[in-house]
Coordinates of C-alpha atoms in Angstrom, one line a residue:
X1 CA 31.5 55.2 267.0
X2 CA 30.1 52.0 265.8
X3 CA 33.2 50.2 267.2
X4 CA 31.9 51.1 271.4
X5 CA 29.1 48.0 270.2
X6 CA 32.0 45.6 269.4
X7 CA 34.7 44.2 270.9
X8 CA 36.4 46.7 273.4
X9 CA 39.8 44.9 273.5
X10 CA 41.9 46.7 275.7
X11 CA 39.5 49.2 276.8
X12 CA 37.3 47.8 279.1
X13 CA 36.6 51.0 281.0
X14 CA 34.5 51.9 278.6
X15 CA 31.9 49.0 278.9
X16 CA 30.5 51.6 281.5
X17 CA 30.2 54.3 279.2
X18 CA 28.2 52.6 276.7
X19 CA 26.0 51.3 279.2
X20 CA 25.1 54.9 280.2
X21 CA 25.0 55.9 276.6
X22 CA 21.1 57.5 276.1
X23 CA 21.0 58.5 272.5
X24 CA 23.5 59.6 270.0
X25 CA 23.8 62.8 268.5
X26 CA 26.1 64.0 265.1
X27 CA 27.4 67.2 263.7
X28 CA 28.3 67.2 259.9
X29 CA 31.2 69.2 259.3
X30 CA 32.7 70.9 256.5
X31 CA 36.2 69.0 256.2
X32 CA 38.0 66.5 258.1
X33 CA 40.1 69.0 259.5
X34 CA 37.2 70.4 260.9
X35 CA 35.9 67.5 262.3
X36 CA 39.1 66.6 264.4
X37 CA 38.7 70.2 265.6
X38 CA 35.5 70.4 266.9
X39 CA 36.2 66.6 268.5
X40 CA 39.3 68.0 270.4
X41 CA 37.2 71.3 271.8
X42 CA 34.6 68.8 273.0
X43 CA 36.7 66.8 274.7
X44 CA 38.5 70.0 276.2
X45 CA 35.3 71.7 277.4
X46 CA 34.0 68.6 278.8
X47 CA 36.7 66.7 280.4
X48 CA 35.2 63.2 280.0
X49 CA 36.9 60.4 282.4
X50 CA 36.5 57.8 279.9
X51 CA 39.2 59.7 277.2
X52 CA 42.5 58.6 278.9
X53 CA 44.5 61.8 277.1
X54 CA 42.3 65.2 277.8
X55 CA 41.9 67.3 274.5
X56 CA 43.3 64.2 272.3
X57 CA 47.2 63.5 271.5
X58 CA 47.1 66.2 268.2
X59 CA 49.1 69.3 268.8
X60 CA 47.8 72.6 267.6
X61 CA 50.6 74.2 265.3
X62 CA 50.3 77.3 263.2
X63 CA 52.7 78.2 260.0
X64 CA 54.8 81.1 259.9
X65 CA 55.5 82.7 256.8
X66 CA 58.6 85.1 257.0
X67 CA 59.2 87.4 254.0
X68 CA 62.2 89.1 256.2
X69 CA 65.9 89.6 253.6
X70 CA 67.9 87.7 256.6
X71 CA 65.5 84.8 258.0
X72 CA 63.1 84.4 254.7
X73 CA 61.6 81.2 255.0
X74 CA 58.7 79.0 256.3
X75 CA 58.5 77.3 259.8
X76 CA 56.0 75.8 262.3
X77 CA 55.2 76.7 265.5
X78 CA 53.8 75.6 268.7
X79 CA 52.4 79.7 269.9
X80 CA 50.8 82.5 268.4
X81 CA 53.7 84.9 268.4
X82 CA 54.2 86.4 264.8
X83 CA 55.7 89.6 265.3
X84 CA 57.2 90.6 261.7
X85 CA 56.0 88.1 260.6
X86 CA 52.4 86.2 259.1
X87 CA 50.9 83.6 261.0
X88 CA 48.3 81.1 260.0
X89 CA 46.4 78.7 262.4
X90 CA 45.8 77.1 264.3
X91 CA 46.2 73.7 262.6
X92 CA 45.6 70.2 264.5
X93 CA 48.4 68.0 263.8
X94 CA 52.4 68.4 264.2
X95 CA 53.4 66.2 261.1
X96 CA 50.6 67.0 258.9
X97 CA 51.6 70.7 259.6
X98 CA 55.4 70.1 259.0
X99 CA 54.4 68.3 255.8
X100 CA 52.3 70.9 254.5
X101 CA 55.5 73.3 255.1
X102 CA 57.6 70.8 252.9
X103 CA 55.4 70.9 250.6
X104 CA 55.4 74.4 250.6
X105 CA 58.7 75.1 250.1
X106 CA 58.6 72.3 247.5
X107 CA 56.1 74.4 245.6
X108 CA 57.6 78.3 247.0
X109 CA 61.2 77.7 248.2
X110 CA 61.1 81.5 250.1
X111 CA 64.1 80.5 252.1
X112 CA 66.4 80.1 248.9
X113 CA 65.8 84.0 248.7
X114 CA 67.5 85.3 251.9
X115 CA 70.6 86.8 252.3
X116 CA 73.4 84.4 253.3
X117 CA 72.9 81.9 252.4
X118 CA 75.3 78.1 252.3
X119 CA 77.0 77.3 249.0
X120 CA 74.7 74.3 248.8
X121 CA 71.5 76.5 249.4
X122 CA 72.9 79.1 246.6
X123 CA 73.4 75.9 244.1
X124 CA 69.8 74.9 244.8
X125 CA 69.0 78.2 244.4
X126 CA 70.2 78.9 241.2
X127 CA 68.6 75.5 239.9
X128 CA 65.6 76.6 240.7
X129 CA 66.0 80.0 238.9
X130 CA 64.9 82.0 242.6
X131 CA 67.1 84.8 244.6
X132 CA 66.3 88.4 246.5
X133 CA 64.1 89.5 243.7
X134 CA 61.9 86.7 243.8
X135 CA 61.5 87.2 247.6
X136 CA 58.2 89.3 247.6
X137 CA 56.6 87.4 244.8
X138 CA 57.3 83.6 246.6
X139 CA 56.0 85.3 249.9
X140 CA 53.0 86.9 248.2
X141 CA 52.1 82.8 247.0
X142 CA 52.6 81.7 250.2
X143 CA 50.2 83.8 251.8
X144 CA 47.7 83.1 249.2
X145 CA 47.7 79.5 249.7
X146 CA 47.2 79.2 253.1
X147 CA 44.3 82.6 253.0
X148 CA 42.7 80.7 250.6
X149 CA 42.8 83.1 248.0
X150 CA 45.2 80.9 245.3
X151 CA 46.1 77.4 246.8
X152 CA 45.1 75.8 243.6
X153 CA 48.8 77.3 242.4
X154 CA 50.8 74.8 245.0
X155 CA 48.6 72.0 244.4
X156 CA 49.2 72.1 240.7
X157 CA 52.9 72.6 241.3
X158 CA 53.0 69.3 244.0
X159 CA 51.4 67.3 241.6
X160 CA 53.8 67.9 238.4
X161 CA 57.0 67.1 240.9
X162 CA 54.8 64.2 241.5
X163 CA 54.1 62.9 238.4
X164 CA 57.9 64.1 237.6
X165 CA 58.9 61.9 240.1
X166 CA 57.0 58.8 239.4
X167 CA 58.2 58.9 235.9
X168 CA 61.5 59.2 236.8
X169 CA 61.0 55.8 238.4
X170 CA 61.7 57.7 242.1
X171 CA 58.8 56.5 244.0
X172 CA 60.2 57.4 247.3
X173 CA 60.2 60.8 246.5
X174 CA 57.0 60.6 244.7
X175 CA 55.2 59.1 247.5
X176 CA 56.6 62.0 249.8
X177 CA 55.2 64.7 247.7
X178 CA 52.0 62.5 247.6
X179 CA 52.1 63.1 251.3
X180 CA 52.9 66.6 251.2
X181 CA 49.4 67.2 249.2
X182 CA 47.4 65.9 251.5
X183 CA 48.8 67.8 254.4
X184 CA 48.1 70.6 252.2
X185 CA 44.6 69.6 251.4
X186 CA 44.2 69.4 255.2
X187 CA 46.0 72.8 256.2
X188 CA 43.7 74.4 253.4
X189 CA 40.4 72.7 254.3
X190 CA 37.3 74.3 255.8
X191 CA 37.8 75.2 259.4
X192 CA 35.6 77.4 261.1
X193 CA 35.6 75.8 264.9
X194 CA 38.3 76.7 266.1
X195 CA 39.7 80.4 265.2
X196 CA 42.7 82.1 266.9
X197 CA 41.4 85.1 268.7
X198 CA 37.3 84.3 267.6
X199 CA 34.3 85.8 269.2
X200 CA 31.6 84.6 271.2
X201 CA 29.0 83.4 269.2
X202 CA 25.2 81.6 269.4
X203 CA 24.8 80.2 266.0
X204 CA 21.1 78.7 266.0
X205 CA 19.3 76.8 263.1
X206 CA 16.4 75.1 262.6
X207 CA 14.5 72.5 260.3
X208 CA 11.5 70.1 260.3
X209 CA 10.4 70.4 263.9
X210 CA 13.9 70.8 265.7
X211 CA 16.4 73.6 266.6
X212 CA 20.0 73.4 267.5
X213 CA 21.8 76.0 269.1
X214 CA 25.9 75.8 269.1
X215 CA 28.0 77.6 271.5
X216 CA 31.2 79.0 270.2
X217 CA 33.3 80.9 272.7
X218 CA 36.5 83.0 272.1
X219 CA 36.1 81.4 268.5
X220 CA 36.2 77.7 269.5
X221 CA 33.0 75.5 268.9
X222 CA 32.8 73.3 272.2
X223 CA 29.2 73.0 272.7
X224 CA 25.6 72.5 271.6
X225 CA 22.1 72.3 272.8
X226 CA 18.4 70.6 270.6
X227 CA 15.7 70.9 271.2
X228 CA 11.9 70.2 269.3
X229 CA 10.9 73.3 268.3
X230 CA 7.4 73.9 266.1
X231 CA 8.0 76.3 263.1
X232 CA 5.5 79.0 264.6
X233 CA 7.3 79.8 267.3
X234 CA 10.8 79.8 266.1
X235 CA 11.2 83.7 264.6
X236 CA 13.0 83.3 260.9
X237 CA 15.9 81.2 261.6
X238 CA 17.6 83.0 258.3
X239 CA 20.7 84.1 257.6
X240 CA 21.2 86.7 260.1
X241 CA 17.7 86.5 262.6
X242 CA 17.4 84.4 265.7
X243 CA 15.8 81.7 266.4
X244 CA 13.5 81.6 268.9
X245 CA 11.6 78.2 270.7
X246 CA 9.8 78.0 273.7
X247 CA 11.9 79.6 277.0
X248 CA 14.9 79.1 275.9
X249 CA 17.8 81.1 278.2
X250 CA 19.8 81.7 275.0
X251 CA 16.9 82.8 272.5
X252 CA 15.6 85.1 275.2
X253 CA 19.1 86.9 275.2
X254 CA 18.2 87.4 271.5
X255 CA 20.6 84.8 269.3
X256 CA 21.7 86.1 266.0
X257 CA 23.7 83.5 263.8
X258 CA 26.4 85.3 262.2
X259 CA 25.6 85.1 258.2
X260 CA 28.9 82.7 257.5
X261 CA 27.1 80.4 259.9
X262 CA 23.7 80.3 258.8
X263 CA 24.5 77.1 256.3
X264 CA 26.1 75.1 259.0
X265 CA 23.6 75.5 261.3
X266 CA 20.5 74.6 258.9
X267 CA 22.3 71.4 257.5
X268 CA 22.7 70.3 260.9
X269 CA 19.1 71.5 262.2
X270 CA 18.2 68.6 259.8
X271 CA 19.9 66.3 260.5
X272 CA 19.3 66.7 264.4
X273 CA 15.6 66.3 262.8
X274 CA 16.5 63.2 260.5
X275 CA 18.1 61.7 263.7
X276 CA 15.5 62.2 266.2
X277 CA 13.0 60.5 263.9
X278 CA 14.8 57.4 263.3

């Protein structure tokens, strides 16, 4: 941001932009991942002239996880179709999310478990002590990873290849594996702004004096609305009450922040609050 103060360069059509620039407002997020999510939705609900690419260049991807005997394995994919299969997503990124895969199949090599496979994929196989019977049990870590319920397990076995690697002198390899954890840090991060097949939501906090409301719709986060609001007339802005200030069109419909939201939405009530006093 502070770089629209500095030299433009090659984008002097945005001279005009800052010109008309009236305050500046922040929303602190829970991961990087999260960030470049909610920044993509804004610039898809809003359609600014001065962003030369609508929506940013990042594609949304999702992972599919097949545990299937005759096309075990992981892949990306550009759509939402995961019939037989398990789909995760969506993720913001084409190489990150083809990383993370690697990485993946570094840690879980599913694909070395299906039937038919090449003599070179049976070799690699047998090195690495998996066939049919390990099928369910590579799946299963998979799935946990990217759910979030065990994606310590990967991590730990990325960074022993790693280390393996770098001791072995190969630092090629060691700085693709390098790679491949961070994908994985960012396919594993917090994301809540965008979800595949969401609700509509109001999530509303408040702190010190001022209220934000944000606007999630068919589980994407592309919107928000402050406002000063004094603490007696907002109505317990808690975990799972509305807040209500002043008129507001959206408090009168009766806001209720869903409870996973209720965090987010005080930490940025203040800082709406810490920025609107500076």
């Amino acid at each position: 941001m502070r770089s629209y103060w500095g030299d433009l360069g090659d984008r002097p059509h945005l001279r005009g932009m800052v010109r008309r620039i009236a305050r500046v407002e922040a929303v602190a997020c829970g991961s990087v991942h999260e960030a470049a999510w909610l920044e993509r939705n804004l610039l898809e609900a809003a359609m600014p002239r001065w962003n030369r690419t609508p929506g940013g260049t990042e594609s949304p991807m999702y992972i599919v996880v097949d545990p299937r005997p005759r096309t075990a394995g992981l892949r990306t994919s550009h759509a939402a179709r995961f019939d037989g299969v398990v789909g995760f997503g969506p993720y913001l990124g084409w190489a990150r999310t083809r990383q993370a895969v690697s990485g993946l199949h570094r840690a879980f090599p599913l694909a070395y478990t299906r039937e038919r496979l090449t003599g070179s994929e049976r070799d690699l196989a047998a090195r690495r002590g998996v066939g049919p019977s390990s099928r369910e049990r590579l799946a299963a870590a998979v799935i946990a990873t990217l759910d979030g319920t065990n994606a310590g397990a990967a991590r730990e076995a990325l960074t022993v290849a790693r280390d393996q690697a770098a001791t072995a002198l190969s630092f090629e390899l060691a700085g693709r594996i390098q790679e491949e954890l961070a994908a994985l840090d960012w396919v594993t991060s917090v994301q809540r702004v965008t979800v595949e097949g969401g609700d509509d939501h109001e999530v509303c906090g408040w702190a010190d004096g001022f209220a934000i409301t944000f606007t999630i719709r068919g589980g994407r986060l592309n919107g928000w609305r402050q406002r000063e609001c004094d603490r007696p007339a907002a109505r317990a802005c808690d975990r799972s009450a509305a807040c209500v200030c002043g008129r507001s069109a959206a408090v009168a419909a009766g806001v209720v922040t869903p409870p996973g939201w209720a965090e987010f939405a005080r930490r940025n009530a203040e800082l709406a609050a810490a920025l609107a006093r500076a």
